[in-house]
Amino acid sequence: MHDCHMIGMWRTPVQPVRAFVDRMAALEGKDGILSVSFGHGFPWSDVAEVGAKFVVVADGDKAKAEALAAQLAREIWDLREKTLTPHDTIDEAIDFALAAPPGLVTLGDVADNAGGGAPSDSTFVLRRLVERGIKGAVVGCIWDPIAVAFCAEAGVGATFDLRIGGKSGKVSGAPIDLRVTVRNIVERHTQGGLGGGRAQYGRSAWVHVDGIDIILTSLRQQIFNPDAFTGMGCTLADKRMVVVKSMQHFYAGFAPISVAVRYIAAPGTVGAEFATLPYTKITRPYWPNVENPFT
């Protein structure tokens, strides 16, 4: 195992990381190398071992494994600037979607990703969409079992004032009050999950407000698949933008139906400000907290 002294994210579907992973796989099963793994690490865990590591397994040759792990670590270090993910402000992301060619633009609200531990009920992006009077936008999935219960009680077709999101604390922003129309209620809503299973959302509601569709759920779950929306009856093909509360697992399902995918630097629990995360247990230097962690 080789410590990269780096904390970050490497998005494997896109270049140059895609080619790097393909090369890693090609090294396996040759010249005594059995397995090559790049553990990105989970940046939001406050543990001493946090950070990226390479693990190489060789057939009885520890020195060969160590040498290859160190070599790959140097290569990923050299790619550090090229592998950074650009993040838009909320307004930049909205502007991009409005200016994009016809078709759907997927916007990742990455800091409110339930898969990383976020509440998934932040209102920052939704509020800006409403303030700007954006039409043809979809937002989901917002975890708000109280709002879902009100929608279910009111019934499909009901129009009423509903307080949405912002219930988990300051990290979620303030609740937003909207006059919504209930478009659908699904008692046991699911979406396509990882590995072919179904991910549970529980009782869920689809509401509409002046050109914006919102999916509200009773169970916290990040977005994996477009049927998180279409399974509620909310179409995407006719929309300008969809805001997904997810970090990256949405990509495989949404990239093929989108003209572009962007990531938003909205406030939230699991943002990508890796240089300033308030660790208490890590003692070794790491990039991007320091420019050169090897000196």
CSV table of C-alpha atoms in Angstrom, one decimal, residues 15-294:
chain,number,residue,atom,x,y,z
A,15,GLN,CA,-10.7,11.7,-18.9
A,16,PRO,CA,-7.9,11.6,-17.9
A,17,VAL,CA,-9.0,9.3,-15.0
A,18,ARG,CA,-10.8,7.0,-17.4
A,19,ALA,CA,-7.6,6.2,-19.3
A,20,PHE,CA,-5.7,5.9,-16.0
A,21,VAL,CA,-8.1,3.3,-14.6
A,22,ASP,CA,-8.0,1.4,-17.9
A,23,ARG,CA,-4.3,1.2,-17.7
A,24,MET,CA,-4.4,0.0,-14.1
A,25,ALA,CA,-6.7,-2.8,-15.2
A,26,ALA,CA,-4.4,-3.7,-18.1
A,27,LEU,CA,-1.5,-4.2,-15.6
A,28,GLU,CA,-3.3,-7.0,-13.7
A,29,GLY,CA,-2.5,-10.6,-14.6
A,30,LYS,CA,0.8,-9.7,-16.1
A,31,ASP,CA,4.4,-10.0,-14.9
A,32,GLY,CA,3.4,-11.3,-11.6
A,33,ILE,CA,1.0,-8.5,-10.8
A,34,LEU,CA,-2.3,-9.9,-9.5
A,35,SER,CA,-4.3,-6.8,-8.5
A,36,VAL,CA,-4.1,-3.0,-8.8
A,37,SER,CA,-6.5,-0.8,-6.8
A,38,PHE,CA,-6.8,2.9,-6.4
A,39,GLY,CA,-8.7,3.7,-3.2
A,40,HIS,CA,-9.9,7.3,-3.5
A,41,GLY,CA,-10.7,7.4,0.2
A,42,PHE,CA,-13.7,9.2,1.7
A,43,PRO,CA,-12.7,12.8,2.3
A,44,TRP,CA,-15.5,13.5,4.8
A,45,SER,CA,-14.3,10.9,7.4
A,46,ASP,CA,-12.3,12.3,10.2
A,47,VAL,CA,-9.9,9.4,10.6
A,48,ALA,CA,-6.1,9.3,10.7
A,49,GLU,CA,-6.0,7.2,7.5
A,50,VAL,CA,-8.2,9.5,5.4
A,51,GLY,CA,-6.9,10.0,1.8
A,52,ALA,CA,-6.0,8.3,-1.4
A,53,LYS,CA,-4.0,5.0,-1.5
A,54,PHE,CA,-2.8,2.6,-4.0
A,55,VAL,CA,-2.8,-1.1,-3.2
A,56,VAL,CA,-0.9,-3.5,-5.4
A,57,VAL,CA,-0.8,-7.3,-4.9
A,58,ALA,CA,2.0,-9.2,-6.6
A,59,ASP,CA,2.6,-13.0,-6.7
A,60,GLY,CA,5.2,-13.4,-3.9
A,61,ASP,CA,7.2,-10.3,-4.9
A,62,LYS,CA,6.7,-7.5,-2.3
A,63,ALA,CA,9.3,-5.3,-3.9
A,64,LYS,CA,7.6,-5.4,-7.3
A,65,ALA,CA,4.3,-4.5,-5.7
A,66,GLU,CA,5.8,-1.6,-3.7
A,67,ALA,CA,7.5,-0.2,-6.8
A,68,LEU,CA,4.4,-0.3,-9.0
A,69,ALA,CA,2.2,1.3,-6.2
A,70,ALA,CA,4.8,4.1,-5.8
A,71,GLN,CA,5.0,4.6,-9.6
A,72,LEU,CA,1.2,4.9,-10.0
A,73,ALA,CA,1.0,7.3,-7.1
A,74,ARG,CA,3.5,9.5,-8.8
A,75,GLU,CA,1.5,9.4,-12.0
A,76,ILE,CA,-1.8,10.4,-10.2
A,77,TRP,CA,0.2,13.1,-8.4
A,78,ASP,CA,1.3,14.5,-11.8
A,79,LEU,CA,-2.3,14.5,-13.0
A,80,ARG,CA,-3.6,16.4,-9.9
A,81,GLU,CA,-4.5,19.6,-11.7
A,82,LYS,CA,-6.0,17.9,-14.7
A,83,THR,CA,-8.2,15.7,-12.6
A,84,LEU,CA,-9.8,18.5,-10.6
A,85,THR,CA,-13.6,18.8,-11.1
A,86,PRO,CA,-14.8,22.3,-11.9
A,87,HIS,CA,-17.7,23.4,-9.7
A,88,ASP,CA,-20.1,26.2,-10.7
A,89,THR,CA,-21.8,28.5,-8.3
A,90,ILE,CA,-25.6,28.1,-8.3
A,91,ASP,CA,-26.1,30.9,-10.7
A,92,GLU,CA,-23.3,29.8,-13.0
A,93,ALA,CA,-24.8,26.4,-13.2
A,94,ILE,CA,-28.3,27.8,-14.0
A,95,ASP,CA,-26.8,30.1,-16.6
A,96,PHE,CA,-24.9,27.2,-18.2
A,97,ALA,CA,-28.1,25.2,-18.5
A,98,LEU,CA,-30.0,28.1,-20.0
A,99,ALA,CA,-27.3,28.7,-22.6
A,100,ALA,CA,-26.7,25.1,-23.5
A,101,PRO,CA,-28.0,23.5,-26.7
A,102,PRO,CA,-31.5,22.1,-26.7
A,103,GLY,CA,-31.8,19.1,-24.3
A,104,LEU,CA,-31.5,18.2,-20.7
A,105,VAL,CA,-28.6,19.5,-18.5
A,106,THR,CA,-27.9,17.6,-15.3
A,107,LEU,CA,-26.7,19.7,-12.4
A,108,GLY,CA,-25.2,17.8,-9.4
A,109,ASP,CA,-26.0,19.3,-6.0
A,110,VAL,CA,-23.0,17.4,-4.7
A,111,ALA,CA,-22.8,18.9,-1.2
A,112,ASP,CA,-26.3,17.6,-0.3
A,113,ASN,CA,-25.6,14.0,-1.3
A,114,ALA,CA,-27.3,11.6,1.2
A,115,GLY,CA,-24.8,9.0,0.2
A,116,GLY,CA,-22.1,11.0,1.8
A,117,GLY,CA,-24.1,11.7,4.9
A,118,ALA,CA,-25.9,14.9,4.0
A,119,PRO,CA,-29.5,15.5,5.0
A,120,SER,CA,-30.7,15.8,1.4
A,121,ASP,CA,-33.1,18.6,2.3
A,122,SER,CA,-31.2,21.7,1.4
A,123,THR,CA,-33.0,24.5,-0.3
A,124,PHE,CA,-30.2,26.7,-1.7
A,125,VAL,CA,-30.5,25.6,-5.4
A,126,LEU,CA,-34.3,25.4,-5.3
A,127,ARG,CA,-34.6,28.8,-3.8
A,128,ARG,CA,-32.5,30.3,-6.5
A,129,LEU,CA,-34.5,28.6,-9.3
A,130,VAL,CA,-37.7,30.1,-7.8
A,131,GLU,CA,-36.2,33.5,-7.3
A,132,ARG,CA,-35.0,33.6,-10.9
A,133,GLY,CA,-38.4,32.4,-12.2
A,134,ILE,CA,-36.8,29.4,-14.0
A,135,LYS,CA,-39.1,27.2,-16.1
A,136,GLY,CA,-38.6,23.6,-17.1
A,137,ALA,CA,-36.5,22.6,-14.1
A,138,VAL,CA,-36.8,19.5,-11.9
A,139,VAL,CA,-35.3,19.1,-8.4
A,140,GLY,CA,-34.9,15.9,-6.4
A,141,CYS,CA,-35.0,14.1,-4.3
A,142,ILE,CA,-35.6,16.3,-1.3
A,143,TRP,CA,-36.0,14.4,2.0
A,144,ASP,CA,-39.0,15.8,3.7
A,145,PRO,CA,-41.4,13.2,5.2
A,146,ILE,CA,-43.5,16.0,6.8
A,147,ALA,CA,-44.1,17.7,3.4
A,148,VAL,CA,-44.9,14.3,1.8
A,149,ALA,CA,-47.5,13.6,4.6
A,150,PHE,CA,-49.2,16.9,3.9
A,151,CYS,CA,-49.3,16.2,0.2
A,152,ALA,CA,-50.7,12.7,0.7
A,153,GLU,CA,-53.4,14.1,3.0
A,154,ALA,CA,-54.3,16.9,0.5
A,155,GLY,CA,-54.4,14.4,-2.4
A,156,VAL,CA,-53.4,14.5,-6.1
A,157,GLY,CA,-54.6,17.7,-7.7
A,158,ALA,CA,-54.7,19.8,-4.5
A,159,THR,CA,-53.1,23.2,-4.5
A,160,PHE,CA,-51.9,24.6,-1.2
A,161,ASP,CA,-49.0,26.4,0.5
A,162,LEU,CA,-46.3,24.0,1.5
A,163,ARG,CA,-43.1,24.5,3.5
A,164,ILE,CA,-40.3,22.4,1.9
A,165,GLY,CA,-36.9,21.4,3.1
A,166,GLY,CA,-34.5,23.1,5.5
A,167,LYS,CA,-35.5,21.0,8.5
A,168,SER,CA,-32.1,19.5,9.4
A,169,GLY,CA,-30.3,22.7,10.5
A,170,LYS,CA,-28.3,25.6,9.2
A,171,VAL,CA,-26.4,23.3,6.8
A,172,SER,CA,-29.7,22.8,4.8
A,173,GLY,CA,-30.6,26.5,4.6
A,174,ALA,CA,-34.0,27.9,5.5
A,175,PRO,CA,-37.2,26.2,4.6
A,176,ILE,CA,-38.9,27.5,1.4
A,177,ASP,CA,-42.6,28.3,1.3
A,178,LEU,CA,-44.2,27.6,-2.0
A,179,ARG,CA,-47.7,27.3,-3.4
A,180,VAL,CA,-47.6,23.8,-4.9
A,181,THR,CA,-49.9,21.5,-6.8
A,182,VAL,CA,-49.7,17.8,-6.0
A,183,ARG,CA,-49.1,15.9,-9.3
A,184,ASN,CA,-48.7,12.4,-7.9
A,185,ILE,CA,-48.3,10.3,-4.7
A,186,VAL,CA,-46.5,7.0,-4.8
A,187,GLU,CA,-46.6,4.9,-1.6
A,188,ARG,CA,-43.5,2.8,-2.2
A,189,HIS,CA,-41.4,4.8,-4.6
A,190,THR,CA,-38.1,3.2,-5.7
A,191,GLN,CA,-35.3,3.9,-8.2
A,192,GLY,CA,-32.7,1.8,-10.0
A,193,GLY,CA,-29.9,1.3,-7.5
A,194,LEU,CA,-26.3,0.2,-7.6
A,195,GLY,CA,-25.7,-3.4,-8.7
A,196,GLY,CA,-29.1,-3.8,-10.3
A,197,GLY,CA,-31.2,-3.6,-7.1
A,198,ARG,CA,-33.9,-1.1,-6.2
A,199,ALA,CA,-33.2,1.8,-3.8
A,200,GLN,CA,-36.1,2.8,-1.5
A,201,TYR,CA,-37.6,6.2,-1.2
A,202,GLY,CA,-40.8,5.2,0.7
A,203,ARG,CA,-43.9,7.3,0.3
A,204,SER,CA,-43.1,10.1,-2.1
A,205,ALA,CA,-44.7,13.1,-3.7
A,206,TRP,CA,-44.3,15.0,-6.9
A,207,VAL,CA,-45.3,18.6,-6.7
A,208,HIS,CA,-45.2,21.4,-9.2
A,209,VAL,CA,-44.8,25.1,-8.7
A,210,ASP,CA,-44.8,27.6,-11.5
A,211,GLY,CA,-42.6,25.8,-14.0
A,212,ILE,CA,-40.5,23.8,-11.5
A,213,ASP,CA,-41.1,20.1,-10.5
A,214,ILE,CA,-40.0,18.8,-7.2
A,215,ILE,CA,-39.8,15.2,-5.9
A,216,LEU,CA,-40.2,14.8,-2.1
A,217,THR,CA,-39.4,11.6,-0.3
A,218,SER,CA,-39.9,10.0,3.1
A,219,LEU,CA,-36.6,8.1,3.0
A,220,ARG,CA,-33.1,9.6,2.5
A,221,GLN,CA,-31.4,8.3,-0.6
A,222,GLN,CA,-29.1,9.9,-3.2
A,223,ILE,CA,-30.1,10.0,-6.8
A,224,PHE,CA,-28.9,7.0,-8.9
A,225,ASN,CA,-31.2,6.7,-11.8
A,226,PRO,CA,-33.6,8.9,-13.9
A,227,ASP,CA,-36.5,6.7,-12.7
A,228,ALA,CA,-36.2,8.5,-9.4
A,229,PHE,CA,-38.2,11.2,-11.4
A,230,THR,CA,-39.9,9.3,-14.2
A,231,GLY,CA,-41.1,6.6,-11.8
A,232,MET,CA,-43.2,9.3,-10.2
A,233,GLY,CA,-44.6,10.3,-13.6
A,234,CYS,CA,-42.3,13.4,-14.0
A,235,THR,CA,-40.8,13.4,-17.4
A,236,LEU,CA,-37.3,14.6,-18.1
A,237,ALA,CA,-37.0,14.6,-21.9
A,238,ASP,CA,-39.0,17.9,-22.1
A,239,LYS,CA,-37.1,19.7,-19.4
A,240,ARG,CA,-34.2,22.2,-19.5
A,241,MET,CA,-32.4,21.1,-16.4
A,242,VAL,CA,-32.6,18.6,-13.6
A,243,VAL,CA,-30.9,19.1,-10.2
A,244,VAL,CA,-29.9,15.9,-8.6
A,245,LYS,CA,-28.9,15.5,-5.0
A,246,SER,CA,-26.0,13.2,-5.6
A,247,MET,CA,-22.2,13.3,-5.8
A,248,GLN,CA,-21.3,11.0,-8.8
A,249,HIS,CA,-23.4,7.8,-8.7
A,250,PHE,CA,-26.0,9.6,-10.8
A,251,TYR,CA,-23.6,9.9,-13.7
A,252,ALA,CA,-24.1,6.6,-15.4
A,253,GLY,CA,-27.8,7.0,-15.6
A,254,PHE,CA,-28.0,10.7,-16.4
A,255,ALA,CA,-25.0,11.4,-18.7
A,256,PRO,CA,-26.6,9.4,-21.7
A,257,ILE,CA,-29.8,11.5,-21.6
A,258,SER,CA,-28.1,14.8,-21.0
A,259,VAL,CA,-26.4,17.3,-23.3
A,260,ALA,CA,-24.1,18.2,-20.4
A,261,VAL,CA,-23.4,17.4,-16.8
A,262,ARG,CA,-22.2,20.1,-14.3
A,263,TYR,CA,-21.4,20.1,-10.6
A,264,ILE,CA,-22.6,22.8,-8.3
A,265,ALA,CA,-20.6,24.3,-5.4
A,266,ALA,CA,-23.7,25.0,-3.3
A,267,PRO,CA,-23.5,25.1,0.5
A,268,GLY,CA,-24.0,21.7,2.2
A,269,THR,CA,-22.6,18.9,4.4
A,270,VAL,CA,-20.2,17.2,1.9
A,271,GLY,CA,-18.8,20.0,-0.2
A,272,ALA,CA,-15.5,19.7,-2.2
A,273,GLU,CA,-13.4,22.2,-0.2
A,274,PHE,CA,-10.9,19.5,0.6
A,275,ALA,CA,-8.2,22.0,1.7
A,276,THR,CA,-10.3,23.4,4.5
A,277,LEU,CA,-12.2,20.3,5.9
A,278,PRO,CA,-11.9,20.5,9.7
A,279,TYR,CA,-9.9,17.2,10.3
A,280,THR,CA,-8.8,16.5,13.9
A,281,LYS,CA,-7.1,13.1,13.5
A,282,ILE,CA,-4.9,13.4,10.4
A,283,THR,CA,-1.3,14.3,11.3
A,284,ARG,CA,0.6,13.9,8.0
A,285,PRO,CA,0.6,16.7,5.3
A,286,TYR,CA,-1.7,16.3,2.4
A,287,TRP,CA,-2.5,18.0,-0.9
A,288,PRO,CA,-4.4,20.4,-1.4
A,289,ASN,CA,-4.0,21.5,2.2
A,290,VAL,CA,-0.3,22.1,1.3
A,291,GLU,CA,1.2,22.5,-2.1
A,292,ASN,CA,3.9,19.9,-1.7
A,293,PRO,CA,3.2,17.3,1.0
A,294,PHE,CA,6.4,15.4,0.3
